[in-house]
Amino acid sequence: MEIYLFLEILDANWTAHLDALTSLKEGIHLRSYAQVQPAQEFKREALEIYNQMIENIKKEYVENLIRIEVQ
């Protein structure tokens, strides 16, 4: 039961992560106007998005485990 819960949470968060990276990729070229290197900014922000995804997975998993009722 727990593995299915984890996989469902992982799948949802991974999909959201990929969407966020796509959005970041589409707008990162605008950073060159601010005199910053777009590739370096992409790496930095992508890492932040990844770390946020990991934290969201942990939080959602624990919250859902608490709600499971043993029969």
mmCIF file with all atom_site columns, C-alpha atoms in Angstrom:
data_model
loop_
_atom_site.group_PDB
_atom_site.id
_atom_site.type_symbol
_atom_site.label_atom_id
_atom_site.label_alt_id
_atom_site.label_comp_id
_atom_site.label_asym_id
_atom_site.label_entity_id
_atom_site.label_seq_id
_atom_site.pdbx_PDB_ins_code
_atom_site.Cartn_x
_atom_site.Cartn_y
_atom_site.Cartn_z
_atom_site.occupancy
_atom_site.B_iso_or_equiv
_atom_site.pdbx_formal_charge
_atom_site.auth_seq_id
_atom_site.auth_comp_id
_atom_site.auth_asym_id
_atom_site.auth_atom_id
_atom_site.pdbx_PDB_model_num
ATOM 1  C CA . MET A 1 1  ? 0.000  0.000  0.000   1.00 0.00 ? 1  MET A CA 1
ATOM 2  C CA . GLU A 1 2  ? 2.715  2.472  0.964   1.00 0.00 ? 2  GLU A CA 1
ATOM 3  C CA . ILE A 1 3  ? 4.710  1.883  -2.221  1.00 0.00 ? 3  ILE A CA 1
ATOM 4  C CA . TYR A 1 4  ? 1.699  2.767  -4.390  1.00 0.00 ? 4  TYR A CA 1
ATOM 5  C CA . LEU A 1 5  ? 1.145  5.909  -2.374  1.00 0.00 ? 5  LEU A CA 1
ATOM 6  C CA . PHE A 1 6  ? 4.791  6.873  -2.760  1.00 0.00 ? 6  PHE A CA 1
ATOM 7  C CA . LEU A 1 7  ? 4.785  6.191  -6.509  1.00 0.00 ? 7  LEU A CA 1
ATOM 8  C CA . GLU A 1 8  ? 1.635  8.255  -6.988  1.00 0.00 ? 8  GLU A CA 1
ATOM 9  C CA . ILE A 1 9  ? 3.133  11.193 -5.091  1.00 0.00 ? 9  ILE A CA 1
ATOM 10 C CA . LEU A 1 10 ? 6.447  10.826 -6.918  1.00 0.00 ? 10 LEU A CA 1
ATOM 11 C CA . ASP A 1 11 ? 4.737  10.747 -10.310 1.00 0.00 ? 11 ASP A CA 1
ATOM 12 C CA . ALA A 1 12 ? 2.662  13.856 -9.626  1.00 0.00 ? 12 ALA A CA 1
ATOM 13 C CA . ASN A 1 13 ? 5.632  15.809 -8.314  1.00 0.00 ? 13 ASN A CA 1
ATOM 14 C CA . TRP A 1 14 ? 7.940  14.683 -11.118 1.00 0.00 ? 14 TRP A CA 1
ATOM 15 C CA . THR A 1 15 ? 5.385  15.808 -13.719 1.00 0.00 ? 15 THR A CA 1
ATOM 16 C CA . ALA A 1 16 ? 5.095  19.194 -12.012 1.00 0.00 ? 16 ALA A CA 1
ATOM 17 C CA . HIS A 1 17 ? 8.905  19.383 -11.863 1.00 0.00 ? 17 HIS A CA 1
ATOM 18 C CA . LEU A 1 18 ? 9.203  18.789 -15.608 1.00 0.00 ? 18 LEU A CA 1
ATOM 19 C CA . ASP A 1 19 ? 6.582  21.457 -16.274 1.00 0.00 ? 19 ASP A CA 1
ATOM 20 C CA . ALA A 1 20 ? 8.491  23.912 -14.087 1.00 0.00 ? 20 ALA A CA 1
ATOM 21 C CA . LEU A 1 21 ? 11.738 23.151 -15.918 1.00 0.00 ? 21 LEU A CA 1
ATOM 22 C CA . THR A 1 22 ? 10.021 23.700 -19.260 1.00 0.00 ? 22 THR A CA 1
ATOM 23 C CA . SER A 1 23 ? 8.754  27.084 -18.104 1.00 0.00 ? 23 SER A CA 1
ATOM 24 C CA . LEU A 1 24 ? 12.200 27.969 -16.787 1.00 0.00 ? 24 LEU A CA 1
ATOM 25 C CA . LYS A 1 25 ? 13.827 26.946 -20.063 1.00 0.00 ? 25 LYS A CA 1
ATOM 26 C CA . GLU A 1 26 ? 11.411 29.063 -22.095 1.00 0.00 ? 26 GLU A CA 1
ATOM 27 C CA . GLY A 1 27 ? 12.145 32.235 -20.115 1.00 0.00 ? 27 GLY A CA 1
ATOM 28 C CA . ILE A 1 28 ? 15.797 31.822 -19.198 1.00 0.00 ? 28 ILE A CA 1
ATOM 29 C CA . HIS A 1 29 ? 17.072 33.690 -22.263 1.00 0.00 ? 29 HIS A CA 1
ATOM 30 C CA . LEU A 1 30 ? 15.679 36.906 -20.781 1.00 0.00 ? 30 LEU A CA 1
ATOM 31 C CA . ARG A 1 31 ? 18.329 36.702 -18.052 1.00 0.00 ? 31 ARG A CA 1
ATOM 32 C CA . SER A 1 32 ? 20.991 37.761 -20.558 1.00 0.00 ? 32 SER A CA 1
ATOM 33 C CA . TYR A 1 33 ? 19.426 41.235 -20.558 1.00 0.00 ? 33 TYR A CA 1
ATOM 34 C CA . ALA A 1 34 ? 20.231 41.444 -16.848 1.00 0.00 ? 34 ALA A CA 1
ATOM 35 C CA . GLN A 1 35 ? 23.914 40.719 -17.564 1.00 0.00 ? 35 GLN A CA 1
ATOM 36 C CA . VAL A 1 36 ? 23.843 37.232 -16.052 1.00 0.00 ? 36 VAL A CA 1
ATOM 37 C CA . GLN A 1 37 ? 24.786 34.007 -17.770 1.00 0.00 ? 37 GLN A CA 1
ATOM 38 C CA . PRO A 1 38 ? 21.597 32.138 -18.683 1.00 0.00 ? 38 PRO A CA 1
ATOM 39 C CA . ALA A 1 39 ? 23.222 28.690 -18.436 1.00 0.00 ? 39 ALA A CA 1
ATOM 40 C CA . GLN A 1 40 ? 24.470 29.331 -14.906 1.00 0.00 ? 40 GLN A CA 1
ATOM 41 C CA . GLU A 1 41 ? 21.118 30.785 -13.840 1.00 0.00 ? 41 GLU A CA 1
ATOM 42 C CA . PHE A 1 42 ? 19.306 27.795 -15.318 1.00 0.00 ? 42 PHE A CA 1
ATOM 43 C CA . LYS A 1 43 ? 21.500 25.380 -13.352 1.00 0.00 ? 43 LYS A CA 1
ATOM 44 C CA . ARG A 1 44 ? 21.026 27.322 -10.131 1.00 0.00 ? 44 ARG A CA 1
ATOM 45 C CA . GLU A 1 45 ? 17.262 27.678 -10.447 1.00 0.00 ? 45 GLU A CA 1
ATOM 46 C CA . ALA A 1 46 ? 16.792 24.104 -11.678 1.00 0.00 ? 46 ALA A CA 1
ATOM 47 C CA . LEU A 1 47 ? 18.590 22.865 -8.573  1.00 0.00 ? 47 LEU A CA 1
ATOM 48 C CA . GLU A 1 48 ? 16.303 24.976 -6.380  1.00 0.00 ? 48 GLU A CA 1
ATOM 49 C CA . ILE A 1 49 ? 13.246 23.573 -8.159  1.00 0.00 ? 49 ILE A CA 1
ATOM 50 C CA . TYR A 1 50 ? 14.585 20.026 -7.730  1.00 0.00 ? 50 TYR A CA 1
ATOM 51 C CA . ASN A 1 51 ? 15.238 20.496 -4.017  1.00 0.00 ? 51 ASN A CA 1
ATOM 52 C CA . GLN A 1 52 ? 11.764 21.949 -3.596  1.00 0.00 ? 52 GLN A CA 1
ATOM 53 C CA . MET A 1 53 ? 10.302 18.908 -5.362  1.00 0.00 ? 53 MET A CA 1
ATOM 54 C CA . ILE A 1 54 ? 12.152 16.539 -3.008  1.00 0.00 ? 54 ILE A CA 1
ATOM 55 C CA . GLU A 1 55 ? 10.833 18.432 0.030   1.00 0.00 ? 55 GLU A CA 1
ATOM 56 C CA . ASN A 1 56 ? 7.290  18.373 -1.383  1.00 0.00 ? 56 ASN A CA 1
ATOM 57 C CA . ILE A 1 57 ? 7.507  14.612 -1.919  1.00 0.00 ? 57 ILE A CA 1
ATOM 58 C CA . LYS A 1 58 ? 8.663  14.048 1.652   1.00 0.00 ? 58 LYS A CA 1
ATOM 59 C CA . LYS A 1 59 ? 5.964  16.312 3.069   1.00 0.00 ? 59 LYS A CA 1
ATOM 60 C CA . GLU A 1 60 ? 3.124  14.835 1.012   1.00 0.00 ? 60 GLU A CA 1
ATOM 61 C CA . TYR A 1 61 ? 4.214  11.267 1.719   1.00 0.00 ? 61 TYR A CA 1
ATOM 62 C CA . VAL A 1 62 ? 4.294  11.757 5.476   1.00 0.00 ? 62 VAL A CA 1
ATOM 63 C CA . GLU A 1 63 ? 0.994  13.654 5.461   1.00 0.00 ? 63 GLU A CA 1
ATOM 64 C CA . ASN A 1 64 ? -0.677 10.830 3.537   1.00 0.00 ? 64 ASN A CA 1
ATOM 65 C CA . LEU A 1 65 ? 0.881  8.110  5.696   1.00 0.00 ? 65 LEU A CA 1
ATOM 66 C CA . ILE A 1 66 ? -0.603 9.757  8.759   1.00 0.00 ? 66 ILE A CA 1
ATOM 67 C CA . ARG A 1 67 ? -4.081 9.578  7.181   1.00 0.00 ? 67 ARG A CA 1
ATOM 68 C CA . ILE A 1 68 ? -3.907 5.860  6.347   1.00 0.00 ? 68 ILE A CA 1
ATOM 69 C CA . GLU A 1 69 ? -6.188 3.791  8.536   1.00 0.00 ? 69 GLU A CA 1
ATOM 70 C CA . VAL A 1 70 ? -5.168 0.224  9.307   1.00 0.00 ? 70 VAL A CA 1
ATOM 71 C CA . GLN A 1 71 ? -8.037 -2.204 9.054   1.00 0.00 ? 71 GLN A CA 1
#
